[in-house]
Coordinates of C-alpha atoms in Angstrom, one line a residue:
Chain D
M9 CA 131.0 122.7 123.9
K10 CA 128.0 120.5 124.2
H11 CA 126.0 122.5 121.9
N12 CA 128.7 122.5 119.3
L13 CA 129.2 118.7 119.6
L14 CA 125.2 118.4 119.0
E15 CA 125.5 120.4 115.9
I16 CA 128.2 118.1 114.5
C17 CA 125.9 115.2 115.5
Y18 CA 123.2 116.7 113.6
L19 CA 125.7 117.4 110.7
I20 CA 126.6 113.6 110.5
G21 CA 122.8 112.9 110.6
S22 CA 122.0 115.0 107.6
I23 CA 124.8 113.7 105.6
T24 CA 124.1 110.1 106.4
F25 CA 120.4 110.7 105.3
I26 CA 121.5 112.1 101.8
V27 CA 124.2 109.3 101.3
G28 CA 121.9 106.6 102.4
L29 CA 119.0 107.6 100.4
K30 CA 121.3 107.9 97.4
M31 CA 122.6 104.5 98.2
M32 CA 119.1 103.0 98.3
G33 CA 118.6 103.9 94.8
N34 CA 121.0 101.2 93.7
A35 CA 120.3 97.5 94.4
K36 CA 123.8 96.7 95.2
T37 CA 124.3 99.3 97.9
A38 CA 120.7 99.6 99.0
R39 CA 121.0 97.8 102.1
K40 CA 124.2 99.6 103.2
G41 CA 122.5 102.7 102.5
N42 CA 119.7 102.0 104.9
L43 CA 122.2 101.0 107.5
I44 CA 124.2 104.1 107.2
A45 CA 121.0 106.2 107.5
A46 CA 120.0 104.3 110.7
V47 CA 123.4 104.9 112.2
G48 CA 123.0 108.6 111.4
M49 CA 119.6 108.5 113.1
T50 CA 120.9 106.9 116.2
I51 CA 123.8 109.5 116.5
A52 CA 121.2 112.4 116.0
I53 CA 118.8 110.8 118.5
V54 CA 121.5 110.1 121.3
G55 CA 122.9 113.4 120.9
T56 CA 119.6 115.1 121.4
I57 CA 119.2 113.1 124.9
F58 CA 122.5 113.9 126.1
L59 CA 124.3 117.1 124.5
H60 CA 122.1 119.9 126.3
D61 CA 122.5 122.0 129.3
N62 CA 119.1 121.7 130.7
E63 CA 118.5 120.3 134.3
V64 CA 116.3 117.1 133.4
S65 CA 114.4 115.4 136.2
G66 CA 115.1 111.6 136.5
L67 CA 111.2 111.2 135.7
V68 CA 111.6 112.8 132.4
Y69 CA 114.6 110.8 131.5
G70 CA 112.7 107.8 132.5
L71 CA 109.9 108.6 130.4
I72 CA 112.1 109.2 127.4
F73 CA 114.0 106.0 127.8
G74 CA 110.9 104.0 128.4
A75 CA 109.0 105.5 125.3
I76 CA 112.3 104.6 123.3
A77 CA 112.6 101.2 124.7
L78 CA 108.9 100.3 124.3
G79 CA 108.9 101.7 120.7
T80 CA 112.0 99.9 119.9
V81 CA 110.6 96.5 121.0
I82 CA 107.2 96.9 119.4
G83 CA 108.7 98.3 116.2
W84 CA 111.5 95.7 115.9
F85 CA 109.1 92.8 116.5
T86 CA 106.3 94.0 114.2
A87 CA 108.7 94.7 111.4
K88 CA 110.3 91.4 111.9
K89 CA 107.3 89.3 112.2
V90 CA 105.2 90.7 109.5
Q91 CA 104.7 88.7 106.3
M92 CA 105.9 90.0 103.1
T93 CA 102.5 90.4 101.7
K94 CA 101.7 92.7 104.6
M95 CA 104.8 95.1 104.1
P96 CA 102.8 97.8 102.3
E97 CA 100.4 98.3 105.1
L98 CA 103.1 98.3 107.8
V99 CA 104.9 101.1 106.0
S100 CA 101.7 103.1 105.8
M101 CA 101.0 102.5 109.7
F102 CA 104.7 103.6 110.5
N103 CA 104.4 106.6 108.3
G104 CA 101.0 107.3 110.3
M105 CA 103.0 107.2 113.6
G106 CA 105.4 109.7 112.3
G107 CA 102.6 112.1 111.4
A108 CA 101.0 111.7 114.8
C109 CA 104.3 112.3 116.5
A110 CA 104.7 115.7 114.6
A111 CA 101.1 116.6 115.4
L112 CA 101.7 115.9 119.1
I113 CA 104.9 118.0 119.1
S114 CA 102.7 121.0 117.6
I115 CA 99.9 120.5 120.3
I116 CA 102.5 120.5 123.1
E117 CA 104.3 123.6 121.8
Y118 CA 101.3 125.4 121.2
N119 CA 100.0 124.8 124.8
H120 CA 103.5 125.9 125.9
L121 CA 103.4 129.0 124.0
Q122 CA 99.8 129.8 125.3
H123 CA 101.2 129.6 128.7
T124 CA 103.9 131.8 128.0
M125 CA 101.8 134.5 126.3
H126 CA 99.4 134.6 129.3
N127 CA 102.0 135.0 131.7
P128 CA 101.5 138.8 132.2
I129 CA 105.2 139.8 132.3
V130 CA 106.6 137.6 129.5
G131 CA 103.4 138.1 127.3
A132 CA 103.5 141.8 127.4
A133 CA 107.3 141.8 126.7
I134 CA 106.5 139.6 123.5
V135 CA 103.9 141.9 122.5
L136 CA 105.8 145.1 122.9
S137 CA 109.2 143.9 121.5
D138 CA 109.8 143.2 117.8
S139 CA 109.7 139.3 118.7
M140 CA 106.0 139.4 117.5
D141 CA 107.1 138.6 113.8
K142 CA 109.3 135.7 115.4
L143 CA 106.0 134.6 116.9
Y144 CA 104.4 134.5 113.7
G145 CA 107.0 132.2 112.4
V146 CA 106.6 129.9 115.3
L147 CA 103.0 129.7 115.1
I148 CA 103.0 129.1 111.2
A149 CA 105.5 126.1 112.1
I150 CA 103.1 124.8 114.8
I151 CA 100.0 125.0 112.9
A152 CA 101.2 123.7 109.6
G153 CA 103.0 120.9 111.3
L154 CA 99.7 120.0 113.1
I155 CA 97.8 120.2 110.1
I156 CA 100.2 118.0 107.9
G157 CA 101.1 115.6 110.5
T158 CA 97.5 114.8 111.5
V159 CA 96.3 114.5 107.8
S160 CA 99.1 112.1 107.2
F161 CA 98.3 110.4 110.4
S162 CA 94.6 109.6 109.8
G163 CA 95.1 109.3 106.0
S164 CA 97.8 106.4 106.7
I165 CA 95.3 104.6 109.0
I166 CA 92.7 104.6 106.4
A167 CA 95.2 103.5 103.8
Y168 CA 96.4 100.7 106.3
L169 CA 92.7 99.6 106.7
K170 CA 92.1 99.7 103.0
L171 CA 95.3 97.6 102.3
N172 CA 94.5 95.0 104.8
G173 CA 91.1 94.5 103.3
T174 CA 88.9 96.0 106.3
M175 CA 87.9 98.7 104.2
A176 CA 88.4 97.3 100.7
K177 CA 85.9 99.3 98.4
P178 CA 86.4 103.0 97.9
I179 CA 83.5 105.0 100.0
R180 CA 82.3 107.9 98.0
I181 CA 79.7 110.5 99.5
P182 CA 78.0 112.3 96.7
S183 CA 80.1 115.2 95.0
Y184 CA 83.0 114.2 97.3
N185 CA 85.3 116.2 95.3
I186 CA 83.5 119.5 96.2
I187 CA 83.1 118.6 99.7
N188 CA 86.7 117.6 100.2
T189 CA 88.1 120.8 98.5
M190 CA 85.7 122.9 100.7
F191 CA 86.9 121.1 103.7
M192 CA 90.4 121.4 102.9
I193 CA 90.0 125.1 102.4
G194 CA 88.2 125.4 105.6
V195 CA 91.1 123.6 107.4
L196 CA 93.6 126.0 105.8
A197 CA 91.5 129.0 106.8
F198 CA 91.0 127.8 110.2
G199 CA 94.6 127.2 110.6
T200 CA 95.4 130.8 109.3
Y201 CA 92.8 132.4 111.5
I202 CA 94.7 130.7 114.5
V203 CA 98.1 132.0 113.1
F204 CA 96.7 135.5 113.0
T205 CA 94.7 135.7 116.2
G206 CA 96.8 133.5 118.4
G207 CA 93.7 131.3 118.9
N208 CA 93.2 129.3 122.0
S209 CA 93.6 125.6 123.2
T210 CA 90.1 124.8 122.4
L211 CA 90.3 126.1 118.8
L212 CA 93.6 124.1 118.4
Y213 CA 91.9 120.9 119.2
L214 CA 89.2 121.8 117.1
L215 CA 91.7 122.1 114.3
F216 CA 93.1 119.0 115.2
A217 CA 89.8 117.2 114.9
A218 CA 89.2 118.9 111.6
A219 CA 92.5 117.6 110.2
I220 CA 91.8 114.1 111.3
L221 CA 88.5 114.1 109.6
Y222 CA 90.2 115.7 106.3
G223 CA 92.6 113.0 106.3
I224 CA 89.9 110.3 106.5
L225 CA 87.7 112.1 103.7
F226 CA 91.0 112.7 101.6
T227 CA 91.7 108.8 101.7
I228 CA 88.3 107.1 101.6
P229 CA 87.4 107.7 98.1
I230 CA 90.5 106.5 96.6
G231 CA 90.6 102.9 95.4
G232 CA 92.8 100.2 96.9
A233 CA 94.8 99.9 93.7
D234 CA 95.8 103.6 94.0
M235 CA 96.9 103.2 97.7
P236 CA 100.6 102.8 97.0
V237 CA 100.6 106.4 95.4
V238 CA 98.6 107.7 98.5
I239 CA 101.0 106.1 100.9
S240 CA 104.0 107.6 99.0
L241 CA 102.2 111.0 99.0
L242 CA 101.3 110.9 102.7
N243 CA 105.0 109.8 103.3
S244 CA 106.2 113.0 101.8
F245 CA 103.5 114.8 104.0
T246 CA 105.1 113.5 107.1
G247 CA 108.4 114.5 105.8
L248 CA 107.3 118.0 105.4
A249 CA 105.6 118.0 108.9
A250 CA 109.0 116.9 110.1
A251 CA 110.6 120.0 108.5
F252 CA 108.2 122.3 110.0
G253 CA 109.5 120.8 113.3
G254 CA 112.8 121.6 112.0
F255 CA 111.7 125.2 111.4
L256 CA 110.1 125.4 114.9
Y257 CA 113.4 124.3 116.7
D258 CA 115.9 125.5 114.1
N259 CA 117.0 122.0 114.1
K260 CA 119.0 121.3 110.9
V261 CA 118.8 117.4 111.0
M262 CA 114.9 117.6 111.3
L263 CA 114.8 119.9 108.3
T264 CA 117.2 118.0 106.1
G265 CA 115.5 114.7 106.8
G266 CA 112.0 116.2 106.5
I267 CA 112.6 118.2 103.4
L268 CA 114.6 115.4 101.9
V269 CA 111.8 112.9 102.3
G270 CA 109.2 115.5 101.4
S271 CA 110.9 116.3 97.9
A272 CA 111.9 112.5 97.2
G273 CA 108.6 111.5 98.2
T274 CA 106.7 114.0 95.9
L275 CA 108.9 112.8 93.0
L276 CA 108.5 109.1 93.8
T277 CA 104.8 109.6 94.0
L278 CA 104.9 111.3 90.7
V279 CA 107.1 108.5 89.1
M280 CA 104.6 106.0 90.3
C281 CA 101.7 107.8 88.7
K282 CA 103.7 107.9 85.5
A283 CA 104.1 104.0 85.7
M284 CA 100.3 103.8 85.7
N285 CA 100.1 106.6 83.1
R286 CA 97.8 108.7 85.3
P287 CA 98.3 112.2 86.5
L288 CA 98.3 112.6 90.1
S289 CA 95.2 114.7 90.1
N290 CA 93.5 111.7 88.4
V291 CA 94.4 109.6 91.5
I292 CA 93.1 112.0 94.1
F293 CA 90.1 113.5 92.3
G294 CA 89.2 110.9 89.5
A295 CA 86.7 108.2 90.2
F296 CA 88.3 104.8 89.3
G297 CA 86.6 101.5 89.4
G298 CA 83.6 103.0 91.2
G299 CA 81.7 104.4 88.2
T300 CA 80.0 102.4 85.6
T301 CA 82.4 101.5 82.6
S302 CA 81.0 101.0 79.1
T303 CA 83.4 97.9 78.4
D304 CA 80.6 95.6 78.0
S305 CA 78.6 97.7 75.4
G306 CA 76.6 95.3 73.2
D307 CA 78.0 95.4 70.2
Q308 CA 81.0 93.6 71.0
T309 CA 80.8 89.8 71.2
K310 CA 82.9 88.8 73.9
G311 CA 83.2 85.1 72.9
S312 CA 83.5 82.5 75.5
I313 CA 85.8 81.3 78.2
K314 CA 87.9 78.1 78.1
D315 CA 88.9 76.2 81.2
V316 CA 92.2 74.0 81.3
N317 CA 92.5 71.2 83.7
V318 CA 95.6 70.5 85.8
S319 CA 96.9 67.7 83.7
D320 CA 96.6 69.3 80.4
L321 CA 98.4 72.5 81.7
A322 CA 101.1 70.2 83.3
I323 CA 101.8 68.7 79.9
L324 CA 101.7 72.1 78.2
L325 CA 104.1 73.6 80.5
N326 CA 106.5 70.6 80.4
Y327 CA 106.7 70.5 76.7
S328 CA 107.4 74.2 76.3
K329 CA 110.5 75.8 75.4
K330 CA 109.7 79.1 77.1
V331 CA 107.3 80.0 79.9
V332 CA 106.8 83.6 81.2
I333 CA 105.2 84.0 84.6
V334 CA 103.2 87.1 85.2
P335 CA 102.6 87.6 89.1
G336 CA 100.1 89.8 90.7
Y337 CA 98.7 90.6 93.9
G338 CA 96.6 87.3 93.9
L339 CA 99.9 85.6 94.2
A340 CA 100.8 87.6 97.4
V341 CA 97.4 87.1 98.8
A342 CA 97.4 83.4 98.4
Q343 CA 101.1 83.4 99.8
A344 CA 102.2 81.3 96.6
Q345 CA 105.6 83.0 96.2
H346 CA 107.3 79.7 97.3
I347 CA 105.3 77.4 95.2
I348 CA 105.7 79.5 92.1
H349 CA 109.4 79.3 92.8
E350 CA 109.3 75.4 92.9
L351 CA 107.4 75.4 89.8
E352 CA 110.0 77.5 88.1
L353 CA 112.9 75.3 89.3
L354 CA 110.9 72.1 88.3
L355 CA 110.4 73.6 84.7
E356 CA 114.0 74.7 84.5
E357 CA 115.1 71.2 85.5
R358 CA 113.1 70.0 82.6
G359 CA 114.8 72.3 80.2
V360 CA 112.1 74.8 80.0
E361 CA 113.2 78.6 80.0
V362 CA 111.3 80.5 82.9
K363 CA 111.2 84.2 83.3
Y364 CA 108.9 86.4 85.4
A365 CA 107.3 89.6 83.8
I366 CA 107.1 92.4 86.3
H367 CA 104.8 95.1 85.6
P368 CA 105.8 98.4 87.4
V369 CA 102.6 98.4 89.6
A370 CA 101.9 94.8 89.8
G371 CA 100.9 94.3 93.4
R372 CA 100.1 96.8 95.7
M373 CA 103.3 98.8 95.5
P374 CA 105.8 99.2 92.8
G375 CA 108.5 96.6 93.3
H376 CA 106.1 94.8 95.5
M377 CA 106.4 91.6 93.4
N378 CA 110.1 91.8 93.4
V379 CA 110.4 91.8 97.1
L380 CA 107.8 89.0 97.4
L381 CA 109.5 86.8 94.8
A382 CA 113.0 87.7 96.2
E383 CA 111.6 86.3 99.7
S384 CA 111.2 82.9 98.1
N385 CA 114.8 82.9 96.7
V386 CA 113.9 83.7 93.0
S387 CA 117.0 84.9 91.4
Y388 CA 117.1 88.7 90.8
D389 CA 117.9 88.5 87.2
K390 CA 115.0 86.2 86.3
L391 CA 112.7 89.2 87.1
V392 CA 112.2 91.1 84.0
E393 CA 110.8 94.6 83.7
M394 CA 107.9 95.3 81.5
D395 CA 109.9 97.3 78.6
D396 CA 112.4 94.4 78.4
I397 CA 110.0 91.4 78.5
N398 CA 107.3 92.8 76.1
P399 CA 109.4 92.0 72.8
E400 CA 109.9 88.4 74.2
F401 CA 106.4 87.5 74.3
D402 CA 106.5 86.5 70.5
Q403 CA 108.8 83.7 71.2
T404 CA 107.0 82.7 74.5
D405 CA 105.0 79.4 74.4
V406 CA 103.1 80.0 77.6
V407 CA 102.3 82.9 79.7
L408 CA 101.2 81.9 83.1
I409 CA 99.2 84.8 84.8
V410 CA 99.0 84.2 88.5
G411 CA 96.7 86.6 90.3
A412 CA 97.4 89.6 87.9
N413 CA 94.4 91.1 86.1
D414 CA 94.5 94.7 85.1
V415 CA 98.3 94.8 84.2
V416 CA 97.6 92.4 81.2
N417 CA 93.9 94.0 80.4
P418 CA 94.0 94.7 76.7
A419 CA 91.4 97.4 77.4
A420 CA 94.3 99.7 78.4
K421 CA 95.4 99.8 74.7
S422 CA 92.2 99.3 72.8
D423 CA 89.4 100.8 74.8
P424 CA 89.4 104.7 75.4
S425 CA 86.5 104.6 77.5
S426 CA 88.2 102.2 79.9
P427 CA 89.5 103.9 83.1
I428 CA 92.9 102.4 82.6
Y429 CA 93.1 103.3 79.0
G430 CA 96.7 104.6 78.3
M431 CA 98.3 102.4 81.0
P432 CA 101.2 100.5 79.5
I433 CA 100.5 96.8 79.9
L434 CA 102.3 93.6 79.5
E435 CA 101.5 92.4 75.9
V436 CA 100.9 88.8 76.8
D437 CA 98.5 88.4 73.9
H438 CA 101.6 87.9 71.6
A439 CA 102.5 84.5 73.3
K440 CA 101.4 81.4 71.9
N441 CA 99.2 80.3 74.9
I442 CA 97.9 82.3 77.9
V443 CA 96.9 80.6 80.9
V444 CA 95.2 82.5 83.7
N445 CA 95.1 81.4 87.2
K446 CA 92.4 83.2 89.3
R447 CA 90.1 82.4 92.2
S448 CA 86.9 83.5 90.1
M449 CA 85.8 85.5 87.4
N450 CA 85.7 88.7 89.6
A451 CA 87.1 91.8 87.9
G452 CA 90.5 93.1 89.1
Y453 CA 91.2 95.8 91.5
A454 CA 90.3 98.5 89.1
G455 CA 86.9 96.9 88.9
I456 CA 86.9 96.4 85.3
D457 CA 86.3 93.5 82.8
N458 CA 89.1 91.9 81.1
L459 CA 88.7 91.1 77.5
L460 CA 91.9 89.0 77.6
F461 CA 90.0 86.1 79.3
Y462 CA 87.8 85.7 76.0
N463 CA 90.9 85.6 73.9
P464 CA 91.0 82.2 71.7
K465 CA 94.5 81.6 73.0
C466 CA 93.5 82.1 76.5
S467 CA 92.4 79.3 79.0
M468 CA 91.4 80.0 82.7
F469 CA 92.9 77.7 85.4
F470 CA 90.7 78.4 88.3
G471 CA 91.4 78.0 91.9
D472 CA 93.3 79.6 94.8
A473 CA 96.8 80.3 93.6
K474 CA 98.7 78.3 96.2
K475 CA 96.5 75.3 96.0
A476 CA 96.3 75.4 92.3
L477 CA 100.0 75.7 91.7
T478 CA 100.7 73.0 94.3
N479 CA 98.6 70.5 92.3
L480 CA 100.2 71.6 89.1
V481 CA 103.8 71.0 90.4
A482 CA 102.7 67.6 91.7
E483 CA 101.3 66.8 88.3
I484 CA 104.3 67.9 86.3
K485 CA 106.5 65.7 88.7
M486 CA 104.5 62.7 87.7
L487 CA 105.3 63.4 83.9
Chain G
M1 CA 103.5 142.5 104.1
E2 CA 106.2 143.9 106.2
T3 CA 105.7 141.1 108.7
F4 CA 106.0 138.6 105.9
L5 CA 109.3 140.2 104.6
N6 CA 110.6 140.1 108.1
L7 CA 109.8 136.7 108.4
V8 CA 111.6 135.7 105.3
S9 CA 114.6 138.0 106.2
E10 CA 114.7 136.5 109.5
H11 CA 114.8 133.0 108.2
R12 CA 116.7 133.6 105.1
E13 CA 119.5 131.1 105.9
M14 CA 116.8 128.4 106.6
I15 CA 114.9 129.1 103.3
Y16 CA 118.1 128.7 101.2
F17 CA 118.6 125.5 103.3
V18 CA 115.2 124.2 102.3
A19 CA 115.6 125.3 98.7
L20 CA 118.9 123.3 98.3
S21 CA 117.6 120.3 100.1
I22 CA 114.7 120.1 97.9
F23 CA 116.9 119.7 94.9
V24 CA 119.0 117.2 96.8
G25 CA 115.9 115.1 97.4
I26 CA 115.0 115.2 93.8
E27 CA 118.5 114.5 92.8
V28 CA 118.9 111.7 95.1
I29 CA 115.7 109.9 93.8
G30 CA 116.2 110.5 90.0
S31 CA 116.5 107.4 87.9
V32 CA 115.7 104.7 90.5
P33 CA 114.9 101.3 88.9
T34 CA 111.2 100.4 89.7
V35 CA 112.3 97.4 91.8
L36 CA 113.6 99.6 94.4
H37 CA 110.5 101.9 94.7
T38 CA 108.9 100.1 97.7
P39 CA 112.3 99.9 99.7
L40 CA 113.0 103.3 98.9
M41 CA 109.7 104.5 100.0
S42 CA 110.0 102.6 103.1
G43 CA 113.6 103.9 103.6
A44 CA 112.3 107.7 103.2
N45 CA 109.6 106.7 105.8
A46 CA 112.3 105.7 108.2
I47 CA 114.2 108.8 107.7
H48 CA 111.3 111.2 108.4
G49 CA 111.1 109.5 111.6
V50 CA 113.7 112.2 112.4
V51 CA 110.8 113.9 113.9
I52 CA 111.5 112.0 117.2
V53 CA 114.4 114.6 117.7
G54 CA 111.7 117.2 118.0
A55 CA 109.7 115.0 120.4
I56 CA 112.9 114.5 122.5
Y57 CA 113.6 118.1 122.5
V58 CA 110.2 118.8 123.8
M59 CA 110.6 116.4 126.7
I60 CA 114.0 117.8 127.7
N61 CA 112.4 121.3 127.9
V62 CA 109.2 120.3 129.5
D63 CA 107.9 121.5 132.6
P64 CA 107.9 118.4 134.8
E65 CA 104.9 119.6 136.7
N66 CA 102.8 119.7 133.4
I67 CA 101.3 116.4 133.5
L68 CA 99.5 116.7 130.1
A69 CA 102.8 117.7 128.3
L70 CA 104.6 114.8 129.9
I71 CA 101.9 112.4 128.6
L72 CA 101.9 113.8 125.0
G73 CA 105.6 114.0 125.1
F74 CA 105.9 110.4 126.2
L75 CA 103.5 109.4 123.3
A76 CA 105.4 111.6 120.8
V77 CA 108.6 109.8 121.6
L78 CA 107.0 106.3 121.5
L79 CA 105.3 107.0 118.1
G80 CA 108.6 108.6 116.8
T81 CA 110.5 105.5 117.9
L82 CA 108.0 103.1 116.2
N83 CA 108.4 105.2 113.0
V84 CA 112.2 105.0 113.2
V85 CA 112.7 101.6 114.3
G86 CA 110.0 100.0 112.5
G87 CA 110.7 101.9 109.3
F88 CA 114.6 100.8 109.2
V89 CA 113.9 97.3 110.2
V90 CA 111.1 96.7 107.5
T91 CA 113.5 98.4 104.9
D92 CA 116.4 96.1 105.8
R93 CA 114.0 93.0 105.6
M94 CA 112.9 94.1 102.3
L95 CA 116.4 94.8 100.9
E96 CA 117.9 91.8 102.5
M97 CA 116.0 89.7 100.0
F98 CA 117.8 91.5 97.1
K99 CA 121.0 89.9 98.3
K100 CA 123.1 88.1 95.6
K101 CA 123.2 84.3 95.9

């Protein structure tokens, strides 16, 4: 009875995951979809706690509820409190927690298995009977869950550190590709060895340590701009680790949830790579931004850079017909999403048409800018995607670029030697005037020079986005 | 080889299940607008928190004398809860902003 009820709980859980994920693919139903999946998850969790026939001591129940209560409070408050700009790294952190959870399960189950095997009676019975095959299955699930979960854990922590700026520059040891690949093969071989020999606890902890190290090695050479892709990939890794847990326990809800995220996450990763026009292998193995690029080869005169002061810019914007704002990560860092909305409202009031051009990879995650601008109540239909806004630049008077760089870099179209060559960009050079707000002349995240700044139509409006835009709004108000 | 075949045959239902789930996953994500990529990734992130079910299962079957297993199990449930609760709440916060005005 209890068992059947539990299976129904898991069925409901599985279906809500599929339906929820599907609904999240549409802006109108997305929030409801998330809620549905959350309800399904709750049903699966509550069912697992109560619907079984085991004698469970009060202490164990206490630990379970204690852990859930603690996790809920911490998770809830961190998620509620975090600033919108920090969202990507938080997702990465939570992803790492899931990976660690899968790894811990594997460690406990392995120790449990060792214990059973070393019991002379049970162990001999297993070895003699045909359940030896079953044992391989269990070991594969345990070891695979351990490796994948652990890599996802340590990789996510590095991704977190990279996104919050603690570890901004890619760290590359010489010939890291070869070393990483060798290391990966080593870890896999080690895992296979344990599966076939049964191994022992010491070896398992060694494997755990090796997997942690591999997760770090895998993530540190990758540049911050590629982190969204990495997080998405690690996300699908954790899904896979959860699915191996499902294998282990013949648990359908873990299988559905895990595989669903594994496959959906992989696809999402590929879609993101496509938006950047780079194959996934290039993200993982390719050097990006760290190497020397030949953009400033001598034969090309760059021209000079023009400054624009706040009053001239105020006048320029005030008397334009159409202004397109290109937001980038700099806007997020400076927390300038509210002031840019104020600028937008002010200009609209003065009869200027204002739109936002959203590049698929602007910010640190696809859709990052949308989330950020939505936070400050920018209307959804003012955010125009790249393919729709590009033809409009011809009729645009001013393009205001705030904290974006690589997504408007013409080298992506004109310079085959550039690392971002081939990436579709916002064709801002078609507009009559280009104004770039930047803190300094530093290169963008990809670490490459931007020839746009030397375009005769382009002028630079230096300063921290929030401060500079606040001054600009004040200046326009006085007109 | 025989071991492998036995393994496959033993878990054939599971393997069908996995194969179909993969297609469902791909089908569900297909043609999602870029603006929803981040919330979707975050939502998927919350869903793989289902691994907590395994952690709870471990705890329910654990030998109460085994202190190490109890500690690790407690940690696993804690981390799983963080993944689930944090994941869903963050996703909800992101999606809340897409509300129509």
